Tab-separated table of C-alpha atoms and ligand atoms in Angstrom:
chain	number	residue	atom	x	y	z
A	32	UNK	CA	107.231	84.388	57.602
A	33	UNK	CA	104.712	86.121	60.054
A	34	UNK	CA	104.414	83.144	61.698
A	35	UNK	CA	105.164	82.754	65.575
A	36	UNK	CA	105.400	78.815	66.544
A	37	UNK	CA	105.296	80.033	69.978
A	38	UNK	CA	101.194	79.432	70.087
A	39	UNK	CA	101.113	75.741	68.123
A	40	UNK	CA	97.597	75.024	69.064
A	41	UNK	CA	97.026	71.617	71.112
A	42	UNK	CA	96.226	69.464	68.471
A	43	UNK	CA	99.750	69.963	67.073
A	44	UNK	CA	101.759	69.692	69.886
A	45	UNK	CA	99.511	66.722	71.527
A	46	UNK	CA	100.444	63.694	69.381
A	47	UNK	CA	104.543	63.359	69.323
A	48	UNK	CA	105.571	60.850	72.174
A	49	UNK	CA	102.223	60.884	73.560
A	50	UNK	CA	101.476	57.456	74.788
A	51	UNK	CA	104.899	56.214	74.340
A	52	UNK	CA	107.665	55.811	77.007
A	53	UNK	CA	111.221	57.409	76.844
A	54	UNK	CA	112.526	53.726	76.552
A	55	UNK	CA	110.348	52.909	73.501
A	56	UNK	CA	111.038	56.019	71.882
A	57	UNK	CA	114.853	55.105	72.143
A	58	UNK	CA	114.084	52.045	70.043
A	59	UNK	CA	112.939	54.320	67.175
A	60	UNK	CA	115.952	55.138	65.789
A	61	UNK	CA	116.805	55.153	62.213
A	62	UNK	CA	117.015	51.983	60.264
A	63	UNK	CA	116.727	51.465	56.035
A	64	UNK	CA	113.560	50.882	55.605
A	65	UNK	CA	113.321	54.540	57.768
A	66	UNK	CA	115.774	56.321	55.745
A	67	UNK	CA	113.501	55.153	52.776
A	68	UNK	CA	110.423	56.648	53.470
A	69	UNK	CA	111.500	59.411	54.426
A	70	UNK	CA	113.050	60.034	51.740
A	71	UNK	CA	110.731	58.998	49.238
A	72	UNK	CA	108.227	61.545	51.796
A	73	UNK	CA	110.961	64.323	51.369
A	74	UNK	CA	111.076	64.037	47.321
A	75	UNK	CA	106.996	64.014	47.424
A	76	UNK	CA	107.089	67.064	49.680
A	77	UNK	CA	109.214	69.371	47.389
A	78	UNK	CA	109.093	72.845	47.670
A	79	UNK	CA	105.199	72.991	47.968
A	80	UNK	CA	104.803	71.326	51.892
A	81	UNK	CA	108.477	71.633	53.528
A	82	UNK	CA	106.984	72.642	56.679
A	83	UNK	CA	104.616	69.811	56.453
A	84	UNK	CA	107.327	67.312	56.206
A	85	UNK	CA	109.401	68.816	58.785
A	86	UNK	CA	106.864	68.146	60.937
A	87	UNK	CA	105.197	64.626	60.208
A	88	UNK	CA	108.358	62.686	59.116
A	89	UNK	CA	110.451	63.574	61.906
A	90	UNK	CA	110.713	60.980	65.091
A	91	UNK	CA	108.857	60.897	67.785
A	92	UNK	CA	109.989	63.221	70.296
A	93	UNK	CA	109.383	62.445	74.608
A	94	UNK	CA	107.405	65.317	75.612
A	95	UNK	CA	110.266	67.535	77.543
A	96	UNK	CA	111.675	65.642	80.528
A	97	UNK	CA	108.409	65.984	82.624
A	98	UNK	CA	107.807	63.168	84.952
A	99	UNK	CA	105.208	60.893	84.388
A	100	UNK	CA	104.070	61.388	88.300
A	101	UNK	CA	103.910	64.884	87.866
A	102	UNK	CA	101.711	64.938	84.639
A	103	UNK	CA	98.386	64.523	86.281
A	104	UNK	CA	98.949	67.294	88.725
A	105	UNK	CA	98.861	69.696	85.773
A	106	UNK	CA	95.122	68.140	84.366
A	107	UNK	CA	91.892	69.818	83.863
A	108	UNK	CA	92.430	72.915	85.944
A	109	UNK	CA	90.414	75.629	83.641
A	110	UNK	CA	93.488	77.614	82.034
A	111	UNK	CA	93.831	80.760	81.208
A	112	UNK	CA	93.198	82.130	77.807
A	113	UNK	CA	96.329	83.636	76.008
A	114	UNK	CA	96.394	87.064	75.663
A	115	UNK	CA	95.265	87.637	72.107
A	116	UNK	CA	99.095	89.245	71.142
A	117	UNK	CA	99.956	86.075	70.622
A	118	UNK	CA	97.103	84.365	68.650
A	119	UNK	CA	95.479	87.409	66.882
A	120	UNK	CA	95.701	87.516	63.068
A	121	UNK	CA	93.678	89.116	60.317
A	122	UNK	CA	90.649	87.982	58.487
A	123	UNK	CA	91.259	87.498	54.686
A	124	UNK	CA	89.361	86.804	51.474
A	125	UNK	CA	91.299	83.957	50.026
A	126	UNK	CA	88.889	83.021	47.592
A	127	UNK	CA	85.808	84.381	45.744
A	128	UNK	CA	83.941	81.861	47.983
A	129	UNK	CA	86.496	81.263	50.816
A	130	UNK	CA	87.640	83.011	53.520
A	131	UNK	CA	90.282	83.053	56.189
A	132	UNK	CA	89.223	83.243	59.474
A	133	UNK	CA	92.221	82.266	61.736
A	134	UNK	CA	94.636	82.794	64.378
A	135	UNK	CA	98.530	82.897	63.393
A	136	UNK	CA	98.651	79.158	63.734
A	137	UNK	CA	94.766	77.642	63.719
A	138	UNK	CA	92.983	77.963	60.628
A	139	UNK	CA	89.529	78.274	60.498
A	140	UNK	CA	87.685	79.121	56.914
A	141	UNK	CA	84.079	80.278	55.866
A	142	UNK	CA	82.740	79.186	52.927
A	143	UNK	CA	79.950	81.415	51.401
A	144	UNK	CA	77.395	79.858	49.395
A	145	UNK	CA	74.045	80.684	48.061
A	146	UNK	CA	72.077	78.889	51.326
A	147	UNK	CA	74.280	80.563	53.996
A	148	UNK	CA	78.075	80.205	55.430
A	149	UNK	CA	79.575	76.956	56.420
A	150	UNK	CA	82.275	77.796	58.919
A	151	UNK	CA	85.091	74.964	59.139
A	152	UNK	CA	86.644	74.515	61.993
A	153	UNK	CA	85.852	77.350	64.911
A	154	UNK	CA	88.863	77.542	66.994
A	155	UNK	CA	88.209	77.599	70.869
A	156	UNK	CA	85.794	79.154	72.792
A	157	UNK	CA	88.287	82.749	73.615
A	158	UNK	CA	88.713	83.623	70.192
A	159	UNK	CA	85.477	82.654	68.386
A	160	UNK	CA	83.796	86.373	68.908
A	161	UNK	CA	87.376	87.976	67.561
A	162	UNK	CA	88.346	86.240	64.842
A	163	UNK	CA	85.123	84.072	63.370
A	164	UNK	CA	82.495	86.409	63.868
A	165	UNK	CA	84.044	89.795	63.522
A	166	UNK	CA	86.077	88.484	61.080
A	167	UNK	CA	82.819	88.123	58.899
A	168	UNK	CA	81.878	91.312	59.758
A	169	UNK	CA	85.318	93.123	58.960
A	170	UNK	CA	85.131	90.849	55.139
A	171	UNK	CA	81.745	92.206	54.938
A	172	UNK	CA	80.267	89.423	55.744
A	173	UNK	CA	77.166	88.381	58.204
A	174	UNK	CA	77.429	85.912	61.174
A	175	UNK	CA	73.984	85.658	61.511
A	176	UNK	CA	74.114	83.615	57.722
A	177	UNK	CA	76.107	81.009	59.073
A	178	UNK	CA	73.959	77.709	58.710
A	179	UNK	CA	76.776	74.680	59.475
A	180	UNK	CA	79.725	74.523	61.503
A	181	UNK	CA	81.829	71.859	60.409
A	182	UNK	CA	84.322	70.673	62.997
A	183	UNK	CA	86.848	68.227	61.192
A	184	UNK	CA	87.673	65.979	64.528
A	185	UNK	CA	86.973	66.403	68.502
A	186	UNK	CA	89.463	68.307	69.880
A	187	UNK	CA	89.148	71.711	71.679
A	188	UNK	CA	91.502	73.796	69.367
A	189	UNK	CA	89.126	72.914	66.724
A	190	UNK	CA	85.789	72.575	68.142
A	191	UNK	CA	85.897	75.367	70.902
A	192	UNK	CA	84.354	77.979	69.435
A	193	UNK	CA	81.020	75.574	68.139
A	194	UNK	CA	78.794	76.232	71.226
A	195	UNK	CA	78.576	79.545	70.632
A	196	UNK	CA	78.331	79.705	66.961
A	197	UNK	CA	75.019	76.471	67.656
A	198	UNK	CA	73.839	78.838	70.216
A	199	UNK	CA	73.992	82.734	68.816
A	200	UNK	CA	73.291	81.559	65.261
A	201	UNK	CA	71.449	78.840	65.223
A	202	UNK	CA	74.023	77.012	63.504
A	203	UNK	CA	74.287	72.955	62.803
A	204	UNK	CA	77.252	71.375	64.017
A	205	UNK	CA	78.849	68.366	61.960
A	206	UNK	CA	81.377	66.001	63.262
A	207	UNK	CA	81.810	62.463	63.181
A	208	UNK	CA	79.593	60.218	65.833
A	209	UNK	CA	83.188	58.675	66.878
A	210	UNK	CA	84.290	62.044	67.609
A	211	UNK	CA	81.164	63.258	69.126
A	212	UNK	CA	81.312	60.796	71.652
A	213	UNK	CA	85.061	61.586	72.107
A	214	UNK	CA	84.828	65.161	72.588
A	215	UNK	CA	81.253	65.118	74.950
A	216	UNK	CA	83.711	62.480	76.867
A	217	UNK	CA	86.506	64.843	77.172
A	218	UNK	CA	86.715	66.686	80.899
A	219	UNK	CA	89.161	69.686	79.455
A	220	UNK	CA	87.558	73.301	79.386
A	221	UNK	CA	86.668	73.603	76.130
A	222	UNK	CA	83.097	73.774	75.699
A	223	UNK	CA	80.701	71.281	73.526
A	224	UNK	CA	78.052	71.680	71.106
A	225	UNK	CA	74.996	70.195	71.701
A	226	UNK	CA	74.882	67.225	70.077
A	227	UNK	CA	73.498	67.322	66.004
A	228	UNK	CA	74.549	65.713	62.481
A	229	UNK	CA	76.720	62.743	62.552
A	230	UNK	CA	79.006	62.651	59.365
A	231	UNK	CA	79.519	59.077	57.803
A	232	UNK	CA	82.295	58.188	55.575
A	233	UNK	CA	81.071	59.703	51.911
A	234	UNK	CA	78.370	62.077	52.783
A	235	UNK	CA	77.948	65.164	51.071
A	236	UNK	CA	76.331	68.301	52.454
A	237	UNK	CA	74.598	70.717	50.180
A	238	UNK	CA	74.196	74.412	51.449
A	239	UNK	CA	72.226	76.076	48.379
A	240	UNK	CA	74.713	75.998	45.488
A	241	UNK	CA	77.608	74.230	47.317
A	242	UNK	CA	78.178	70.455	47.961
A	243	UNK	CA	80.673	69.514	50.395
A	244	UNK	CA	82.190	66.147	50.643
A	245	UNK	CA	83.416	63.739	53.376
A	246	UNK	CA	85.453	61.545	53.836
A	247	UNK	CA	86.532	59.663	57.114
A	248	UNK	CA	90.217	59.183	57.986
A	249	UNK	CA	91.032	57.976	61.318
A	250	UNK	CA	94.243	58.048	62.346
A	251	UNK	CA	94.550	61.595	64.081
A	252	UNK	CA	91.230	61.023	66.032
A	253	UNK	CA	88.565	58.063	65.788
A	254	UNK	CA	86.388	59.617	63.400
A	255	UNK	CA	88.875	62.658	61.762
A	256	UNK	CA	86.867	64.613	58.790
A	257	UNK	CA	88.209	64.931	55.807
A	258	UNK	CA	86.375	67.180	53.124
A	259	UNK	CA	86.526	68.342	50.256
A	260	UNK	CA	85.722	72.066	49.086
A	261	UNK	CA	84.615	73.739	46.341
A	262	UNK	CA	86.174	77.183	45.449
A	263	UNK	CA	86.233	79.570	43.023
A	264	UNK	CA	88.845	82.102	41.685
A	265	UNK	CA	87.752	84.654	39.443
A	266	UNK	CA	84.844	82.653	38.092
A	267	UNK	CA	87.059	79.372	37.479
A	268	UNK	CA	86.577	76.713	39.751
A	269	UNK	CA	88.901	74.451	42.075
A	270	UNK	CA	88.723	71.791	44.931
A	271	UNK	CA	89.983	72.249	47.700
A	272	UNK	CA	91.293	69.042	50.081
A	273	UNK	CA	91.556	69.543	53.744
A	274	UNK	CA	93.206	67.027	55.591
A	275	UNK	CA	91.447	66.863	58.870
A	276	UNK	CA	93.607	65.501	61.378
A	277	UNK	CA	97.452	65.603	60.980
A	278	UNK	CA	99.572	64.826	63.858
A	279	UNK	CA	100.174	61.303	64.477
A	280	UNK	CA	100.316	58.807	67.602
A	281	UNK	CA	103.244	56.392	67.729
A	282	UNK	CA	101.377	53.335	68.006
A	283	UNK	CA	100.736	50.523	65.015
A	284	UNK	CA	97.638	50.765	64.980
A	285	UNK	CA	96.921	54.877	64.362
A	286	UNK	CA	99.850	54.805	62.005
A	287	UNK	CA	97.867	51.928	60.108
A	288	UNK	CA	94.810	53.764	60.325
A	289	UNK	CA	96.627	56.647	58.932
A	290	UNK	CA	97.984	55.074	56.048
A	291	UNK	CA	94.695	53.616	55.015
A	292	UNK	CA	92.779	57.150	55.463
A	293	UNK	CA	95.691	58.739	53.635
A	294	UNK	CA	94.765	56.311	50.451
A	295	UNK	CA	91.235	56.751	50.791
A	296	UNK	CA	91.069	60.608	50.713
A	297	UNK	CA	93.809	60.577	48.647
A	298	UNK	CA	91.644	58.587	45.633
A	299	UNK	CA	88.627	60.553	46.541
A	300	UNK	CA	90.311	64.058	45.912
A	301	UNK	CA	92.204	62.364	42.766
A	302	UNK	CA	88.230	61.742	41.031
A	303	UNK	CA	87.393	65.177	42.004
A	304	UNK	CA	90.688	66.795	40.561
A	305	UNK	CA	91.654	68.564	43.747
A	306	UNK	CA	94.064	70.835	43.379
A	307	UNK	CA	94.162	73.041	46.690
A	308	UNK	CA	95.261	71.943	49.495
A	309	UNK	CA	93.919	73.838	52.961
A	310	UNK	CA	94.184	72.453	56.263
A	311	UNK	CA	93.310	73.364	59.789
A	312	UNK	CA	96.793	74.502	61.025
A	313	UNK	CA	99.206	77.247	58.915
A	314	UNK	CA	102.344	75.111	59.147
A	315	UNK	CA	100.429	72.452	57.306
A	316	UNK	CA	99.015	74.486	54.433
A	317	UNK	CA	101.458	77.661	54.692
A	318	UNK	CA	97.761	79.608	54.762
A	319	UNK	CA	99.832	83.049	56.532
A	320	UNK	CA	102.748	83.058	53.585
A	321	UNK	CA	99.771	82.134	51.135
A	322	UNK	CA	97.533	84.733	52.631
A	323	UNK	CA	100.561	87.370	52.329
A	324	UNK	CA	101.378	86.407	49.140
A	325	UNK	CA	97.773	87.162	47.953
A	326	UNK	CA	97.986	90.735	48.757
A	327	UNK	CA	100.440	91.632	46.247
A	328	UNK	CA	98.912	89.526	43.605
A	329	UNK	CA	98.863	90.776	40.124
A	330	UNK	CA	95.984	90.627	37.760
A	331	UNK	CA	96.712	87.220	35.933
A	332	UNK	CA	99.184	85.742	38.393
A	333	UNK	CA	98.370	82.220	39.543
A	334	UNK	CA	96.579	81.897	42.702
A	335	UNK	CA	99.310	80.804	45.436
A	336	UNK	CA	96.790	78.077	46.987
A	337	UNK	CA	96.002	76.547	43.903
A	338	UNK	CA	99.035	74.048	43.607
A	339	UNK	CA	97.949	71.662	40.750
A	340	UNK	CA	96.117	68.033	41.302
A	341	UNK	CA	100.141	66.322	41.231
A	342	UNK	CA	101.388	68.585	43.846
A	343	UNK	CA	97.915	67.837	46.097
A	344	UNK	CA	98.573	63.734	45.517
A	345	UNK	CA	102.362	64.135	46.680
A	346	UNK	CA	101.082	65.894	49.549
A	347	UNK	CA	99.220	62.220	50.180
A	348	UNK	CA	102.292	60.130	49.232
A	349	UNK	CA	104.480	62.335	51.668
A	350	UNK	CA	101.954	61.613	54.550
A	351	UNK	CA	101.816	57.936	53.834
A	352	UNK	CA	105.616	57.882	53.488
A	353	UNK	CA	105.911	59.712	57.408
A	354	UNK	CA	103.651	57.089	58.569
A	355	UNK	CA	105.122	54.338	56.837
A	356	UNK	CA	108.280	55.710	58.609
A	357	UNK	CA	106.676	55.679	61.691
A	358	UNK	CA	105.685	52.095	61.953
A	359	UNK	CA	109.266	51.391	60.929
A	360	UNK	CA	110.647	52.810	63.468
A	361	UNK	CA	108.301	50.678	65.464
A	362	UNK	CA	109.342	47.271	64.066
A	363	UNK	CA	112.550	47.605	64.952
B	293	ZN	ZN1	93.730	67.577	66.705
């Protein structure tokens, strides 16, 4: 695995324990109706998303032993970028219409259609210039196409990179209005996009021959993004489901929330026949062993993303089962 965990963007690492005391968390320990779901998430994940369940179904953790007192000391000072060693990974051409445009543990994608490039999810404002837009250029591909960038929900690991992209290329910028207002309200040093489209639940976007289609799934943020994409492999054609917003908060009412976006999205990408499952973060979709195992494809071997329509519902049935866990732990 060329993965290094070392640089689990903010997103990821933000939601375990947040919000929750040390005491509280001590309450959530394991009880039957736990051990069920978790289990019944385990069987769903299989061997397609073990990383995936290793990471959603397991208890909230307190974040290290760091004093409350001595959390707000270490606020919105503007930090310094890391140095791209430890973020920098290769552009790739994942399919005929899709393309890789990530770190070693953010995903962004660009999807090419006949109207322009739709770039989903732009990382943060430091890496934008390497990896989105001479990453086109390196694929052969040019930044000035792009028309949309999608950002699936408000926070800076995701929507970073946007300004730029609005204000070099012209581009639209899509998010959710509860996660407009949620980002434009946030004080860290990422920096915003203008405001421009607000997605509602069940809007599609059409970029010359390409639809895309949303869904909203609170539960990570407010207003999280889901969507599903269009791809093609060799002429034959596949949907793609991105998740938008994965880690969870330890409360009732997100896991609730989560549940109930889980179902949704998870009966939208069933009527579409999704059966690829991408996401926004590489431990989530495996996107760098995927991307590796691409390389040395064969002519006629199956395409490592495409996992079949069952394997894309268990990936639903696992999350639901990790946040059915998580509000177990709760009630006791
Ligand atoms: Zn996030």
């Amino acid at each position: 695995m060329m993965q290094k965990q070392t640089t689990v963007a903010a997103c990821v690492a933000m939601a375990l324990g947040a919000g929750v005391t040390a005491s509280a968390l001590a309450r959530q320990t394991a009880s039957p109706d736990v051990e069920r779901h978790v289990a019944a998430a385990r069987e769903a994940a299989g061997a397609e998303h073990p990383r995936f369940f290793d990471y959603l179904c397991r208890a909230p953790q307190p974040r290290a032993s760091r004093p409350v007192a001595s959390r707000a000391r270490t606020q919105p000072t503007r930090r310094q970028p890391p140095p791209r060693s430890d973020w920098y990974a290769e552009p790739a051409k994942v399919f005929d219409n899709l393309y890789f445009l990530g770190t070693r543990s953010l995903n962004a994608w660009a999807l090419t259609t006949s109207g322009g490039i739709v770039i989903i999810d732009p990382l943060y404002d430091y890496n934008v210039e390497a990896e989105i837009i001479e990453g086109l250029r390196t694929l052969g591909l040019d930044p000035a196409d792009i028309t949309h960038v999608l950002v699936s929900h408000g926070h800076g690991d995701h929507y970073g990179g946007a300004q730029q992209l609005q204000r070099q290329f012209g581009a639209r910028v899509l998010l959710s209005a509860p996660d407009w207002d949620m980002m434009l309200a946030n004080t860290g040093s990422q920096p915003k996009p203008t405001r421009d489209i607000e997605v509602t639940d069940g809007q599609q976007l059409s970029v010359g021959d390409t639809q895309l289609r949303f869904t909203l799934t609170p539960g990570h943020t407010p207003g999280t993004i889901s969507t599903l994409v269009p791809v093609r492999d060799g002429g034959r054609s596949h949907v793609a489901a991105l998740w938008g917003g994965t880690a969870m908060r330890p409360t009732e009412e997100f896991y609730t929330r989560y549940v109930a976006g889980a179902q949704k999205f998870a009966a939208v990408a069933a009527e579409a026949g999704a059966d690829v499952v991408i996401s926004n973060h590489a431990i989530f979709d495996r996107a760098d062993e995927k991307i590796e195992a691409l390389a040395t494809r064969g002519a006629g071997d199956p395409h490592p993303f495409v996992i079949g329509e069952e394997a894309t519902q268990n990936m639903f049935k696992m999350i639901q089962h990790c946040a059915q866990a998580g509000l177990a732990r709760l009630a006791r």
